[in-house]
Short mmCIF file of N, CA and C in Angstrom, two decimals:
data_model
loop_
_atom_site.label_atom_id
_atom_site.label_comp_id
_atom_site.label_asym_id
_atom_site.label_seq_id
_atom_site.Cartn_x
_atom_site.Cartn_y
_atom_site.Cartn_z
N MET A 1 -44.17 84.62 -199.56
CA MET A 1 -44.41 84.85 -198.15
C MET A 1 -43.07 84.95 -197.43
N SER A 2 -42.94 85.92 -196.54
CA SER A 2 -41.73 86.10 -195.74
C SER A 2 -41.97 85.57 -194.34
N LEU A 3 -40.90 85.11 -193.71
CA LEU A 3 -41.00 84.60 -192.35
C LEU A 3 -39.74 84.98 -191.60
N ILE A 4 -39.93 85.58 -190.43
CA ILE A 4 -38.81 85.93 -189.55
C ILE A 4 -38.98 85.12 -188.29
N GLN A 5 -37.96 84.38 -187.90
CA GLN A 5 -37.99 83.60 -186.67
C GLN A 5 -36.79 83.97 -185.81
N VAL A 6 -37.05 84.23 -184.54
CA VAL A 6 -35.97 84.55 -183.61
C VAL A 6 -36.22 83.79 -182.31
N ASP A 7 -35.16 83.54 -181.57
CA ASP A 7 -35.30 82.89 -180.27
C ASP A 7 -35.68 83.90 -179.19
N GLU A 8 -35.15 85.13 -179.33
CA GLU A 8 -35.48 86.19 -178.38
C GLU A 8 -35.07 87.53 -178.97
N ILE A 9 -35.67 88.57 -178.44
CA ILE A 9 -35.32 89.94 -178.81
C ILE A 9 -34.78 90.59 -177.56
N ARG A 10 -33.64 91.27 -177.68
CA ARG A 10 -33.01 91.89 -176.52
C ARG A 10 -33.06 93.41 -176.63
N LYS A 11 -33.19 94.04 -175.46
CA LYS A 11 -33.15 95.49 -175.37
C LYS A 11 -31.70 95.96 -175.42
N ARG A 12 -31.49 97.27 -175.45
CA ARG A 12 -30.13 97.82 -175.50
C ARG A 12 -29.32 97.45 -174.26
N ASP A 13 -30.00 97.27 -173.11
CA ASP A 13 -29.27 96.89 -171.90
C ASP A 13 -29.02 95.38 -171.84
N ASN A 14 -29.32 94.67 -172.91
CA ASN A 14 -29.13 93.23 -173.08
C ASN A 14 -30.16 92.39 -172.33
N SER A 15 -31.19 93.00 -171.74
CA SER A 15 -32.26 92.22 -171.12
C SER A 15 -33.24 91.76 -172.21
N VAL A 16 -33.91 90.67 -171.94
CA VAL A 16 -34.85 90.12 -172.92
C VAL A 16 -36.09 91.01 -173.01
N PHE A 17 -36.48 91.30 -174.21
CA PHE A 17 -37.66 92.12 -174.45
C PHE A 17 -38.91 91.26 -174.20
N PRO A 18 -39.75 91.63 -173.23
CA PRO A 18 -40.82 90.74 -172.81
C PRO A 18 -42.15 90.93 -173.52
N LEU A 19 -42.18 91.57 -174.66
CA LEU A 19 -43.42 91.91 -175.33
C LEU A 19 -44.36 90.72 -175.45
N GLY A 20 -45.57 90.90 -174.97
CA GLY A 20 -46.59 89.89 -175.11
C GLY A 20 -46.52 88.72 -174.14
N GLN A 21 -45.55 88.71 -173.26
CA GLN A 21 -45.44 87.62 -172.30
C GLN A 21 -46.38 87.87 -171.13
N THR A 22 -46.87 86.80 -170.56
CA THR A 22 -47.71 86.91 -169.38
C THR A 22 -46.83 86.87 -168.15
N SER A 23 -47.00 87.85 -167.28
CA SER A 23 -46.18 87.94 -166.08
C SER A 23 -46.85 87.26 -164.89
N GLN A 24 -48.17 87.45 -164.75
CA GLN A 24 -48.88 86.88 -163.61
C GLN A 24 -50.36 86.73 -163.95
N VAL A 25 -51.00 85.78 -163.30
CA VAL A 25 -52.42 85.54 -163.48
C VAL A 25 -53.02 85.37 -162.09
N VAL A 26 -54.09 86.11 -161.79
CA VAL A 26 -54.79 85.98 -160.52
C VAL A 26 -56.28 85.80 -160.80
N GLN A 27 -56.93 85.05 -159.94
CA GLN A 27 -58.34 84.74 -160.15
C GLN A 27 -59.11 84.73 -158.84
N THR A 28 -60.34 85.19 -158.91
CA THR A 28 -61.26 85.07 -157.79
C THR A 28 -62.44 84.24 -158.26
N ILE A 29 -62.82 83.26 -157.48
CA ILE A 29 -63.99 82.43 -157.77
C ILE A 29 -65.01 82.65 -156.67
N LYS A 30 -66.22 82.93 -157.06
CA LYS A 30 -67.31 83.14 -156.10
C LYS A 30 -68.24 81.94 -156.18
N THR A 31 -68.40 81.24 -155.08
CA THR A 31 -69.26 80.07 -155.05
C THR A 31 -70.51 80.27 -154.20
N ASP A 32 -70.53 81.33 -153.39
CA ASP A 32 -71.71 81.59 -152.55
C ASP A 32 -72.74 82.37 -153.37
N THR A 33 -73.93 82.52 -152.79
CA THR A 33 -74.98 83.30 -153.45
C THR A 33 -75.01 84.69 -152.85
N GLN A 34 -75.63 85.60 -153.58
CA GLN A 34 -75.75 86.98 -153.13
C GLN A 34 -77.02 87.56 -153.73
N THR A 35 -77.74 88.33 -152.94
CA THR A 35 -78.93 89.03 -153.40
C THR A 35 -78.67 90.52 -153.29
N ILE A 36 -78.88 91.24 -154.39
CA ILE A 36 -78.65 92.68 -154.43
C ILE A 36 -79.96 93.38 -154.72
N GLY A 37 -80.34 94.29 -153.84
CA GLY A 37 -81.52 95.11 -154.03
C GLY A 37 -81.17 96.56 -153.78
N SER A 38 -80.54 97.20 -154.76
CA SER A 38 -80.05 98.56 -154.59
C SER A 38 -79.98 99.24 -155.95
N THR A 39 -80.24 100.55 -155.98
CA THR A 39 -80.05 101.30 -157.22
C THR A 39 -78.64 101.87 -157.33
N SER A 40 -77.83 101.68 -156.28
CA SER A 40 -76.41 102.04 -156.31
C SER A 40 -75.62 100.76 -156.57
N TYR A 41 -74.45 100.92 -157.18
CA TYR A 41 -73.64 99.74 -157.47
C TYR A 41 -73.18 99.05 -156.19
N VAL A 42 -73.28 97.73 -156.18
CA VAL A 42 -72.86 96.88 -155.06
C VAL A 42 -71.80 95.91 -155.57
N ASP A 43 -70.72 95.74 -154.80
CA ASP A 43 -69.65 94.80 -155.19
C ASP A 43 -70.19 93.38 -155.23
N ILE A 44 -69.90 92.68 -156.31
CA ILE A 44 -70.23 91.26 -156.42
C ILE A 44 -68.96 90.44 -156.21
N MET A 45 -67.91 90.80 -156.90
CA MET A 45 -66.61 90.14 -156.71
C MET A 45 -65.52 91.04 -157.25
N SER A 46 -64.28 90.75 -156.82
CA SER A 46 -63.15 91.57 -157.25
C SER A 46 -61.90 90.71 -157.36
N VAL A 47 -60.92 91.27 -158.05
CA VAL A 47 -59.61 90.62 -158.17
C VAL A 47 -58.55 91.73 -158.10
N ASN A 48 -57.46 91.47 -157.39
CA ASN A 48 -56.37 92.43 -157.22
C ASN A 48 -55.16 91.96 -158.01
N ILE A 49 -54.50 92.92 -158.66
CA ILE A 49 -53.26 92.60 -159.38
C ILE A 49 -52.35 93.83 -159.32
N THR A 50 -51.06 93.59 -159.16
CA THR A 50 -50.07 94.67 -159.14
C THR A 50 -49.17 94.52 -160.35
N PRO A 51 -49.35 95.35 -161.38
CA PRO A 51 -48.51 95.26 -162.58
C PRO A 51 -47.04 95.49 -162.23
N THR A 52 -46.16 94.82 -162.95
CA THR A 52 -44.73 94.94 -162.68
C THR A 52 -44.16 96.25 -163.23
N ASN A 53 -44.83 96.85 -164.22
CA ASN A 53 -44.38 98.15 -164.71
C ASN A 53 -45.55 98.93 -165.30
N THR A 54 -45.36 100.21 -165.53
CA THR A 54 -46.45 101.09 -165.97
C THR A 54 -46.89 100.82 -167.41
N SER A 55 -46.08 100.14 -168.20
CA SER A 55 -46.47 99.86 -169.58
C SER A 55 -47.25 98.55 -169.72
N SER A 56 -47.37 97.80 -168.63
CA SER A 56 -48.11 96.53 -168.68
C SER A 56 -49.59 96.78 -168.94
N LYS A 57 -50.19 95.80 -169.58
CA LYS A 57 -51.64 95.80 -169.76
C LYS A 57 -52.21 94.69 -168.87
N VAL A 58 -53.50 94.79 -168.57
CA VAL A 58 -54.16 93.77 -167.77
C VAL A 58 -55.34 93.24 -168.58
N LEU A 59 -55.31 91.94 -168.86
CA LEU A 59 -56.41 91.30 -169.55
C LEU A 59 -57.38 90.77 -168.51
N LEU A 60 -58.59 91.31 -168.52
CA LEU A 60 -59.66 90.87 -167.61
C LEU A 60 -60.56 89.89 -168.34
N MET A 61 -60.94 88.84 -167.64
CA MET A 61 -61.89 87.86 -168.16
C MET A 61 -62.86 87.56 -167.03
N TRP A 62 -64.15 87.57 -167.32
CA TRP A 62 -65.12 87.30 -166.27
C TRP A 62 -66.26 86.47 -166.80
N ASN A 63 -66.89 85.76 -165.87
CA ASN A 63 -68.08 84.98 -166.15
C ASN A 63 -68.93 85.04 -164.89
N LEU A 64 -70.02 85.78 -164.96
CA LEU A 64 -70.90 85.96 -163.81
C LEU A 64 -72.22 85.25 -164.08
N GLN A 65 -72.63 84.41 -163.14
CA GLN A 65 -73.89 83.67 -163.23
C GLN A 65 -74.92 84.37 -162.34
N CYS A 66 -76.02 84.83 -162.93
CA CYS A 66 -77.04 85.51 -162.13
C CYS A 66 -78.34 85.61 -162.90
N ASN A 67 -79.34 86.17 -162.24
CA ASN A 67 -80.61 86.50 -162.84
C ASN A 67 -81.23 87.59 -161.98
N GLY A 68 -82.34 88.15 -162.42
CA GLY A 68 -82.99 89.19 -161.66
C GLY A 68 -84.49 89.13 -161.83
N ASN A 69 -85.20 89.78 -160.92
CA ASN A 69 -86.66 89.78 -161.02
C ASN A 69 -87.18 91.00 -161.77
N ASP A 70 -86.29 91.81 -162.32
CA ASP A 70 -86.66 92.93 -163.18
C ASP A 70 -85.39 93.50 -163.80
N HIS A 71 -85.41 94.73 -164.23
CA HIS A 71 -84.25 95.34 -164.89
C HIS A 71 -83.04 95.38 -163.94
N PHE A 72 -81.88 95.01 -164.47
CA PHE A 72 -80.66 95.15 -163.69
C PHE A 72 -79.47 95.40 -164.60
N GLU A 73 -78.40 95.92 -164.01
CA GLU A 73 -77.19 96.28 -164.74
C GLU A 73 -75.97 95.69 -164.05
N LEU A 74 -75.00 95.28 -164.85
CA LEU A 74 -73.72 94.78 -164.36
C LEU A 74 -72.62 95.62 -164.98
N SER A 75 -71.66 96.03 -164.17
CA SER A 75 -70.58 96.88 -164.68
C SER A 75 -69.22 96.41 -164.16
N ILE A 76 -68.20 96.76 -164.91
CA ILE A 76 -66.81 96.43 -164.57
C ILE A 76 -66.12 97.74 -164.17
N PHE A 77 -65.44 97.71 -163.04
CA PHE A 77 -64.73 98.88 -162.53
C PHE A 77 -63.26 98.56 -162.29
N ARG A 78 -62.39 99.56 -162.53
CA ARG A 78 -61.02 99.55 -162.01
C ARG A 78 -61.04 100.59 -160.90
N GLY A 79 -60.94 100.13 -159.66
CA GLY A 79 -61.09 101.04 -158.54
C GLY A 79 -62.48 101.64 -158.56
N THR A 80 -62.56 102.96 -158.66
CA THR A 80 -63.87 103.63 -158.71
C THR A 80 -64.25 104.04 -160.13
N THR A 81 -63.41 103.68 -161.11
CA THR A 81 -63.65 104.07 -162.49
C THR A 81 -64.35 102.95 -163.25
N GLN A 82 -65.51 103.26 -163.81
CA GLN A 82 -66.23 102.29 -164.62
C GLN A 82 -65.52 102.15 -165.95
N ILE A 83 -65.20 100.91 -166.33
CA ILE A 83 -64.53 100.62 -167.60
C ILE A 83 -65.39 99.60 -168.36
N TYR A 84 -65.09 99.37 -169.58
CA TYR A 84 -65.82 98.41 -170.43
C TYR A 84 -67.32 98.70 -170.38
N LEU A 85 -67.72 99.78 -171.07
CA LEU A 85 -69.12 100.17 -171.07
C LEU A 85 -69.54 100.66 -172.44
N GLY A 86 -70.81 100.59 -172.71
CA GLY A 86 -71.35 101.02 -173.99
C GLY A 86 -71.32 102.52 -174.16
N ASP A 87 -71.52 102.97 -175.39
CA ASP A 87 -71.54 104.40 -175.69
C ASP A 87 -72.76 105.08 -175.08
N ALA A 88 -72.64 106.35 -174.82
CA ALA A 88 -73.76 107.16 -174.32
C ALA A 88 -74.76 107.37 -175.45
N SER A 89 -76.05 107.32 -175.08
CA SER A 89 -77.11 107.57 -176.06
C SER A 89 -78.37 107.96 -175.32
N GLY A 90 -78.72 109.23 -175.37
CA GLY A 90 -79.92 109.71 -174.70
C GLY A 90 -79.84 109.49 -173.20
N SER A 91 -80.91 108.98 -172.63
CA SER A 91 -80.95 108.74 -171.19
C SER A 91 -80.59 107.30 -170.83
N ARG A 92 -80.10 106.54 -171.80
CA ARG A 92 -79.75 105.14 -171.55
C ARG A 92 -78.54 105.04 -170.63
N THR A 93 -78.55 104.04 -169.76
CA THR A 93 -77.40 103.82 -168.88
C THR A 93 -76.28 103.16 -169.67
N ARG A 94 -75.07 103.30 -169.17
CA ARG A 94 -73.89 102.72 -169.82
C ARG A 94 -73.33 101.62 -168.92
N ASN A 95 -73.27 100.40 -169.42
CA ASN A 95 -72.88 99.25 -168.62
C ASN A 95 -72.11 98.24 -169.46
N ALA A 96 -71.59 97.23 -168.76
CA ALA A 96 -71.02 96.07 -169.44
C ALA A 96 -72.14 95.14 -169.89
N HIS A 97 -73.13 94.94 -169.01
CA HIS A 97 -74.26 94.06 -169.30
C HIS A 97 -75.52 94.67 -168.71
N SER A 98 -76.63 94.52 -169.41
CA SER A 98 -77.91 95.01 -168.94
C SER A 98 -78.95 93.96 -169.27
N SER A 99 -79.92 93.77 -168.37
CA SER A 99 -80.88 92.71 -168.59
C SER A 99 -82.25 93.07 -168.04
N TYR A 100 -83.22 92.41 -168.57
CA TYR A 100 -84.58 92.47 -168.05
C TYR A 100 -84.91 91.08 -167.56
N ALA A 101 -85.77 90.95 -166.59
CA ALA A 101 -86.09 89.67 -165.97
C ALA A 101 -86.29 88.56 -167.00
N GLU A 102 -85.68 87.44 -166.73
CA GLU A 102 -85.81 86.25 -167.55
C GLU A 102 -86.64 85.23 -166.78
N ALA A 103 -86.75 84.04 -167.32
CA ALA A 103 -87.49 82.97 -166.63
C ALA A 103 -86.94 82.81 -165.21
N THR A 104 -87.83 82.73 -164.24
CA THR A 104 -87.42 82.76 -162.84
C THR A 104 -86.65 81.53 -162.38
N ASP A 105 -86.68 80.46 -163.16
CA ASP A 105 -85.91 79.27 -162.79
C ASP A 105 -84.56 79.21 -163.51
N SER A 106 -84.25 80.23 -164.29
CA SER A 106 -83.02 80.25 -165.08
C SER A 106 -81.89 80.97 -164.34
N ILE A 107 -80.67 80.58 -164.68
CA ILE A 107 -79.48 81.31 -164.26
C ILE A 107 -78.75 81.68 -165.55
N LEU A 108 -78.51 82.95 -165.76
CA LEU A 108 -77.90 83.43 -166.99
C LEU A 108 -76.41 83.66 -166.81
N SER A 109 -75.69 83.58 -167.90
CA SER A 109 -74.24 83.75 -167.87
C SER A 109 -73.88 85.06 -168.57
N TYR A 110 -73.17 85.92 -167.85
CA TYR A 110 -72.68 87.19 -168.39
C TYR A 110 -71.16 87.14 -168.37
N SER A 111 -70.54 87.21 -169.54
CA SER A 111 -69.10 87.08 -169.60
C SER A 111 -68.51 88.12 -170.54
N GLY A 112 -67.21 88.33 -170.41
CA GLY A 112 -66.54 89.26 -171.29
C GLY A 112 -65.04 89.25 -171.08
N ASN A 113 -64.36 89.97 -171.95
CA ASN A 113 -62.90 90.14 -171.91
C ASN A 113 -62.62 91.62 -172.16
N TYR A 114 -61.64 92.13 -171.47
CA TYR A 114 -61.27 93.54 -171.67
C TYR A 114 -59.79 93.70 -171.41
N LEU A 115 -59.07 94.29 -172.36
CA LEU A 115 -57.65 94.57 -172.21
C LEU A 115 -57.50 96.00 -171.71
N ASP A 116 -57.13 96.13 -170.43
CA ASP A 116 -57.03 97.42 -169.77
C ASP A 116 -55.59 97.92 -169.77
N SER A 117 -55.42 99.22 -169.82
CA SER A 117 -54.10 99.86 -169.71
C SER A 117 -54.11 100.77 -168.49
N PRO A 118 -53.82 100.23 -167.30
CA PRO A 118 -53.90 101.06 -166.09
C PRO A 118 -52.81 102.11 -165.98
N SER A 119 -51.71 101.98 -166.74
CA SER A 119 -50.58 102.93 -166.70
C SER A 119 -50.08 103.15 -165.29
N SER A 120 -49.94 102.07 -164.55
CA SER A 120 -49.52 102.15 -163.15
C SER A 120 -48.84 100.85 -162.75
N SER A 121 -47.91 100.96 -161.81
CA SER A 121 -47.32 99.76 -161.23
C SER A 121 -47.83 99.58 -159.79
N SER A 122 -48.87 100.30 -159.44
CA SER A 122 -49.52 100.16 -158.13
C SER A 122 -50.61 99.10 -158.23
N GLU A 123 -51.00 98.57 -157.09
CA GLU A 123 -52.05 97.55 -157.07
C GLU A 123 -53.33 98.09 -157.71
N GLN A 124 -53.91 97.28 -158.57
CA GLN A 124 -55.18 97.59 -159.22
C GLN A 124 -56.23 96.61 -158.71
N ILE A 125 -57.41 97.13 -158.41
CA ILE A 125 -58.52 96.28 -157.98
C ILE A 125 -59.61 96.40 -159.02
N TYR A 126 -59.99 95.27 -159.59
CA TYR A 126 -61.05 95.22 -160.59
C TYR A 126 -62.28 94.59 -159.95
N TYR A 127 -63.43 95.20 -160.19
CA TYR A 127 -64.69 94.76 -159.59
C TYR A 127 -65.72 94.43 -160.65
N ILE A 128 -66.56 93.46 -160.34
CA ILE A 128 -67.84 93.30 -161.02
C ILE A 128 -68.86 93.81 -160.01
N LYS A 129 -69.67 94.79 -160.45
CA LYS A 129 -70.69 95.37 -159.57
C LYS A 129 -72.05 95.28 -160.25
N GLY A 130 -73.08 95.25 -159.43
CA GLY A 130 -74.43 95.18 -159.97
C GLY A 130 -75.36 96.14 -159.26
N ARG A 131 -76.45 96.49 -159.95
CA ARG A 131 -77.48 97.34 -159.35
C ARG A 131 -78.79 97.15 -160.10
N SER A 132 -79.86 97.53 -159.45
CA SER A 132 -81.17 97.56 -160.07
C SER A 132 -81.27 98.82 -160.91
N SER A 133 -81.90 98.71 -162.06
CA SER A 133 -82.02 99.87 -162.94
C SER A 133 -83.08 100.85 -162.48
N ALA A 134 -84.14 100.35 -161.87
CA ALA A 134 -85.29 101.21 -161.60
C ALA A 134 -85.50 101.51 -160.12
N ASN A 135 -85.65 100.50 -159.30
CA ASN A 135 -85.83 100.74 -157.87
C ASN A 135 -85.32 99.55 -157.07
N ALA A 136 -85.12 99.76 -155.79
CA ALA A 136 -84.45 98.76 -154.94
C ALA A 136 -85.28 97.51 -154.72
N SER A 137 -86.55 97.52 -155.09
CA SER A 137 -87.35 96.30 -154.94
C SER A 137 -87.00 95.28 -156.02
N TYR A 138 -86.36 95.73 -157.10
CA TYR A 138 -85.87 94.81 -158.12
C TYR A 138 -84.54 94.26 -157.64
N GLN A 139 -84.36 92.96 -157.77
CA GLN A 139 -83.18 92.34 -157.20
C GLN A 139 -82.39 91.55 -158.23
N ILE A 140 -81.08 91.41 -157.94
CA ILE A 140 -80.19 90.55 -158.70
C ILE A 140 -79.87 89.36 -157.80
N PHE A 141 -79.89 88.17 -158.37
CA PHE A 141 -79.59 86.96 -157.61
C PHE A 141 -78.35 86.31 -158.24
N VAL A 142 -77.25 86.32 -157.52
CA VAL A 142 -75.97 85.83 -158.03
C VAL A 142 -75.81 84.35 -157.67
N ASN A 143 -75.40 83.56 -158.65
CA ASN A 143 -75.13 82.12 -158.51
C ASN A 143 -76.36 81.31 -158.09
N ARG A 144 -77.55 81.83 -158.43
CA ARG A 144 -78.79 81.11 -158.14
C ARG A 144 -79.90 81.67 -159.03
N SER A 145 -80.98 80.96 -159.11
CA SER A 145 -82.14 81.45 -159.86
C SER A 145 -82.95 82.40 -158.98
N VAL A 146 -83.93 83.05 -159.57
CA VAL A 146 -84.80 83.94 -158.81
C VAL A 146 -85.61 83.14 -157.79
N ASN A 147 -86.24 82.05 -158.24
CA ASN A 147 -87.06 81.22 -157.35
C ASN A 147 -86.23 80.43 -156.35
N ASP A 148 -85.10 79.92 -156.80
CA ASP A 148 -84.17 79.16 -155.94
C ASP A 148 -84.87 78.07 -155.14
N GLN A 149 -85.77 77.35 -155.80
CA GLN A 149 -86.45 76.26 -155.12
C GLN A 149 -85.49 75.11 -154.87
N ASP A 150 -85.66 74.43 -153.75
CA ASP A 150 -84.80 73.31 -153.37
C ASP A 150 -85.24 72.06 -154.12
N ARG A 151 -84.78 71.95 -155.36
CA ARG A 151 -85.07 70.80 -156.21
C ARG A 151 -83.95 70.65 -157.21
N THR A 152 -83.83 69.50 -157.82
CA THR A 152 -82.71 69.23 -158.71
C THR A 152 -82.69 70.14 -159.94
N GLU A 153 -83.84 70.65 -160.34
CA GLU A 153 -83.90 71.52 -161.52
C GLU A 153 -83.34 72.91 -161.27
N ASN A 154 -83.18 73.30 -160.01
CA ASN A 154 -82.65 74.61 -159.66
C ASN A 154 -81.26 74.45 -159.07
N GLY A 155 -80.26 74.63 -159.89
CA GLY A 155 -78.90 74.45 -159.42
C GLY A 155 -78.32 75.71 -158.78
N ARG A 156 -77.14 75.53 -158.26
CA ARG A 156 -76.31 76.64 -157.78
C ARG A 156 -75.07 76.65 -158.67
N THR A 157 -74.54 77.82 -158.92
CA THR A 157 -73.43 77.95 -159.85
C THR A 157 -72.25 78.68 -159.21
N ALA A 158 -71.19 78.82 -159.97
CA ALA A 158 -70.00 79.57 -159.55
C ALA A 158 -69.72 80.64 -160.60
N SER A 159 -69.10 81.72 -160.16
CA SER A 159 -68.72 82.82 -161.04
C SER A 159 -67.24 83.12 -160.82
N ASP A 160 -66.60 83.78 -161.79
CA ASP A 160 -65.18 84.08 -161.63
C ASP A 160 -64.80 85.36 -162.35
N ILE A 161 -63.69 85.93 -161.90
CA ILE A 161 -63.04 87.05 -162.58
C ILE A 161 -61.54 86.77 -162.53
N THR A 162 -60.88 86.93 -163.67
CA THR A 162 -59.46 86.64 -163.80
C THR A 162 -58.74 87.87 -164.36
N ALA A 163 -57.60 88.20 -163.81
CA ALA A 163 -56.76 89.29 -164.31
C ALA A 163 -55.40 88.72 -164.69
N MET A 164 -54.95 89.04 -165.90
CA MET A 164 -53.68 88.53 -166.41
C MET A 164 -52.82 89.71 -166.85
N GLU A 165 -51.64 89.85 -166.28
CA GLU A 165 -50.74 90.91 -166.70
C GLU A 165 -50.05 90.51 -167.99
N VAL A 166 -50.12 91.40 -168.98
CA VAL A 166 -49.45 91.19 -170.26
C VAL A 166 -48.36 92.26 -170.36
N LEU A 167 -47.13 91.83 -170.43
CA LEU A 167 -46.00 92.76 -170.49
C LEU A 167 -45.94 93.42 -171.85
N ALA A 168 -45.65 94.71 -171.84
CA ALA A 168 -45.59 95.46 -173.12
C ALA A 168 -44.27 96.19 -173.23
#
């Protein structure tokens, strides 16, 4: 087995090569509730990050607590561009997460990680958005159950989205 150990790697201009280092971490935490009844995407939460250079990558991590009273979809966007989505197949929608109504007293956890390459040093805004799959009478309930009865068995939760710049 071979092993190479170095204290640092320097570029030709003698600056330290930052490969794989984290430059910044930003997070948004959502503690309030939200009800979405729309067949168009609605913002649930977002996080802003400005990469230090165009070669940086952004590691997104999210955990959204919600439920719905019928079919619903959750998607991840960079600006207006949907990212982190399944392959196209027939008439199926492409999303990060898709669900059909679960037990009305439950709150489900939808989480994921995605390493994005925005190729920009301009501010990037990442969104978690949700919508009803079929019609606006179907709703998504964020950080609460569908029934949301005022009793100890029905809690309230928090959700978050984190963006971490990884220097490349």
